[in-house]
mmCIF file of C-alpha atoms in Angstrom:
data_model
loop_
_atom_site.group_PDB
_atom_site.id
_atom_site.type_symbol
_atom_site.label_atom_id
_atom_site.label_comp_id
_atom_site.label_asym_id
_atom_site.label_seq_id
_atom_site.Cartn_x
_atom_site.Cartn_y
_atom_site.Cartn_z
ATOM 1 C CA MET A 299 -14.382 9.555 19.577
ATOM 2 C CA GLY A 300 -15.351 8.473 16.073
ATOM 3 C CA ASN A 301 -18.253 10.863 15.714
ATOM 4 C CA ALA A 302 -17.491 13.817 13.449
ATOM 5 C CA SER A 303 -19.145 16.248 15.838
ATOM 6 C CA SER A 304 -17.074 15.121 18.810
ATOM 7 C CA THR A 305 -13.575 16.250 19.609
ATOM 8 C CA LEU A 306 -10.593 14.297 20.802
ATOM 9 C CA THR A 307 -9.683 14.540 24.445
ATOM 10 C CA GLN A 308 -6.119 14.258 25.682
ATOM 11 C CA TYR A 309 -7.017 10.762 26.897
ATOM 12 C CA ASP A 310 -8.299 9.817 23.403
ATOM 13 C CA ILE A 311 -5.102 11.068 21.792
ATOM 14 C CA GLU A 312 -2.892 9.162 24.212
ATOM 15 C CA GLU A 313 -4.989 6.006 23.801
ATOM 16 C CA VAL A 314 -4.659 6.171 20.007
ATOM 17 C CA GLN A 315 -0.930 6.875 20.282
ATOM 18 C CA GLU A 316 -0.494 3.815 22.468
ATOM 19 C CA HIS A 317 -2.611 1.702 20.106
ATOM 20 C CA CYS A 318 -0.323 2.590 17.171
ATOM 21 C CA ASN A 319 2.920 2.152 19.147
ATOM 22 C CA ASN A 320 3.529 5.913 19.384
ATOM 23 C CA LEU A 321 4.319 6.196 15.685
ATOM 24 C CA PHE A 322 2.376 9.448 15.464
ATOM 25 C CA SER A 323 2.774 12.630 17.483
ATOM 26 C CA GLN A 324 -0.204 14.184 19.247
ATOM 27 C CA GLN A 325 -0.490 16.800 16.495
ATOM 28 C CA GLU A 326 -0.418 14.087 13.834
ATOM 29 C CA ILE A 327 -3.216 12.241 15.665
ATOM 30 C CA VAL A 328 -5.296 15.432 15.683
ATOM 31 C CA SER A 329 -4.642 15.942 11.945
ATOM 32 C CA LEU A 330 -5.558 12.325 11.223
ATOM 33 C CA TYR A 331 -8.761 12.749 13.218
ATOM 34 C CA GLN A 332 -9.698 15.805 11.166
ATOM 35 C CA ARG A 333 -9.089 13.831 7.970
ATOM 36 C CA PHE A 334 -11.054 10.889 9.359
ATOM 37 C CA CYS A 335 -14.004 13.181 10.090
ATOM 38 C CA GLN A 336 -13.851 14.583 6.543
ATOM 39 C CA LEU A 337 -13.964 11.078 5.109
ATOM 40 C CA ASP A 338 -16.731 9.942 7.502
ATOM 41 C CA ARG A 339 -19.289 12.065 5.676
ATOM 42 C CA ASN A 340 -22.316 10.793 7.582
ATOM 43 C CA ALA A 341 -20.608 10.884 10.998
ATOM 44 C CA LYS A 342 -21.173 7.153 11.522
ATOM 45 C CA GLY A 343 -17.930 6.669 13.419
ATOM 46 C CA PHE A 344 -16.351 4.529 10.705
ATOM 47 C CA ILE A 345 -15.267 4.917 7.106
ATOM 48 C CA SER A 346 -16.961 2.872 4.395
ATOM 49 C CA ALA A 347 -15.340 1.555 1.225
ATOM 50 C CA ASP A 348 -17.100 4.255 -0.810
ATOM 51 C CA GLU A 349 -15.726 6.951 1.465
ATOM 52 C CA PHE A 350 -12.197 5.571 1.084
ATOM 53 C CA LEU A 351 -12.642 5.592 -2.683
ATOM 54 C CA SER A 352 -13.369 9.329 -2.509
ATOM 55 C CA VAL A 353 -9.607 9.807 -1.955
ATOM 56 C CA PRO A 354 -8.246 10.042 -5.513
ATOM 57 C CA GLU A 355 -4.832 8.596 -4.630
ATOM 58 C CA PHE A 356 -6.510 5.601 -3.032
ATOM 59 C CA ALA A 357 -9.000 5.080 -5.853
ATOM 60 C CA MET A 358 -6.235 5.216 -8.485
ATOM 61 C CA ASN A 359 -4.079 2.618 -6.720
ATOM 62 C CA PRO A 360 -4.194 -0.661 -8.682
ATOM 63 C CA LEU A 361 -4.360 -2.513 -5.368
ATOM 64 C CA SER A 362 -7.213 -0.402 -4.010
ATOM 65 C CA GLN A 363 -9.723 -3.269 -4.110
ATOM 66 C CA ARG A 364 -7.394 -5.376 -1.962
ATOM 67 C CA LEU A 365 -6.810 -2.513 0.433
ATOM 68 C CA LEU A 366 -10.566 -1.874 0.655
ATOM 69 C CA LYS A 367 -11.031 -5.322 2.153
ATOM 70 C CA MET A 368 -8.632 -4.267 4.887
ATOM 71 C CA VAL A 369 -10.025 -0.793 5.571
ATOM 72 C CA ASP A 370 -13.784 -0.989 5.026
ATOM 73 C CA GLY A 371 -15.571 -0.140 8.266
ATOM 74 C CA LEU A 372 -12.555 1.070 10.254
ATOM 75 C CA ASN A 373 -13.210 3.308 13.236
ATOM 76 C CA PHE A 374 -10.740 6.077 14.028
ATOM 77 C CA LYS A 375 -8.465 3.994 16.227
ATOM 78 C CA GLU A 376 -8.307 1.225 13.593
ATOM 79 C CA PHE A 377 -7.806 3.825 10.854
ATOM 80 C CA VAL A 378 -4.712 5.196 12.611
ATOM 81 C CA ALA A 379 -3.407 1.682 13.275
ATOM 82 C CA PHE A 380 -3.773 0.863 9.565
ATOM 83 C CA LEU A 381 -1.978 4.049 8.539
ATOM 84 C CA SER A 382 0.816 3.423 11.029
ATOM 85 C CA ALA A 383 2.348 0.823 8.683
ATOM 86 C CA PHE A 384 2.918 3.672 6.206
ATOM 87 C CA SER A 385 4.737 5.808 8.764
ATOM 88 C CA ALA A 386 8.453 6.413 8.283
ATOM 89 C CA LYS A 387 8.785 5.377 11.926
ATOM 90 C CA ALA A 388 7.108 1.983 11.397
ATOM 91 C CA SER A 389 9.313 -1.037 11.897
ATOM 92 C CA MET A 390 10.194 -3.366 9.059
ATOM 93 C CA PRO A 391 8.047 -6.181 10.558
ATOM 94 C CA GLN A 392 5.027 -3.815 10.634
ATOM 95 C CA LYS A 393 5.529 -2.929 6.974
ATOM 96 C CA ILE A 394 6.062 -6.565 6.002
ATOM 97 C CA GLU A 395 2.885 -7.596 7.829
ATOM 98 C CA LEU A 396 0.850 -5.101 5.792
ATOM 99 C CA ILE A 397 2.439 -6.221 2.527
ATOM 100 C CA PHE A 398 1.801 -9.848 3.459
ATOM 101 C CA LYS A 399 -1.879 -9.103 4.065
ATOM 102 C CA VAL A 400 -2.115 -7.413 0.654
ATOM 103 C CA TYR A 401 -0.581 -10.446 -1.062
ATOM 104 C CA ASP A 402 -2.457 -13.102 0.932
ATOM 105 C CA THR A 403 -5.528 -12.626 -1.251
ATOM 106 C CA ASP A 404 -7.454 -15.637 0.081
ATOM 107 C CA ARG A 405 -6.496 -14.818 3.693
ATOM 108 C CA ASN A 406 -5.292 -18.334 4.477
ATOM 109 C CA GLY A 407 -2.061 -17.179 6.131
ATOM 110 C CA LYS A 408 0.075 -18.154 3.131
ATOM 111 C CA VAL A 409 1.138 -16.372 -0.037
ATOM 112 C CA THR A 410 0.655 -18.922 -2.801
ATOM 113 C CA PHE A 411 1.397 -18.730 -6.496
ATOM 114 C CA ASN A 412 -2.310 -18.034 -7.127
ATOM 115 C CA ASP A 413 -2.178 -15.148 -4.646
ATOM 116 C CA ILE A 414 0.760 -13.685 -6.547
ATOM 117 C CA LEU A 415 -1.093 -14.139 -9.845
ATOM 118 C CA ASP A 416 -4.103 -12.298 -8.395
ATOM 119 C CA VAL A 417 -1.948 -9.364 -7.344
ATOM 120 C CA LEU A 418 -0.099 -9.376 -10.661
ATOM 121 C CA ARG A 419 -3.475 -9.322 -12.441
ATOM 122 C CA ASP A 420 -4.454 -6.261 -10.429
ATOM 123 C CA LEU A 421 -1.151 -4.538 -11.127
ATOM 124 C CA SER A 422 -0.869 -5.339 -14.828
ATOM 125 C CA GLY A 423 -4.529 -5.147 -15.840
ATOM 126 C CA THR A 424 -4.997 -5.684 -19.573
ATOM 127 C CA PHE A 425 -1.303 -5.137 -20.334
ATOM 128 C CA MET A 426 -0.568 -8.776 -19.562
ATOM 129 C CA SER A 427 -2.666 -11.812 -20.479
ATOM 130 C CA ASP A 428 -3.379 -14.700 -18.134
ATOM 131 C CA LYS A 429 -1.206 -16.855 -20.372
ATOM 132 C CA GLN A 430 1.721 -14.433 -19.961
ATOM 133 C CA ARG A 431 1.217 -14.399 -16.211
ATOM 134 C CA GLU A 432 1.141 -18.204 -16.107
ATOM 135 C CA VAL A 433 4.585 -18.295 -17.744
ATOM 136 C CA LEU A 434 5.917 -16.809 -14.503
ATOM 137 C CA ARG A 435 5.113 -20.049 -12.679
ATOM 138 C CA GLY A 436 8.528 -21.411 -13.704
ATOM 139 C CA TYR A 437 10.276 -18.409 -12.155
ATOM 140 C CA ILE A 438 8.577 -18.417 -8.776
#
């Protein structure tokens, strides 16, 4: 598993399903594996940041640089686990954990005002100055 030339066995599929709390059906796992293999252009068994950026929707996301820190170098099993937070079947705590990781920019286990400013900077780009962002301090 993880090599583009290999195929998933029933055991592999069940192992991945268990790893992602059965949020994906067997057919969805197979489809995700096909997509993983397309992204893993050199059949290394993991997806690099550059390969993730080849997905236009991902590259256009204003938070893509933050997400890249979370996804760079994922093998197939980790790739599916990451995507499971986006599943309609994912629990609220799973979704919140992903959002927390996106906002905890310095990865210290806390979302501070500076973390929020960093995310706001990514989201607003040049449309908002640092001075305008700093004004928000009184509201948070």
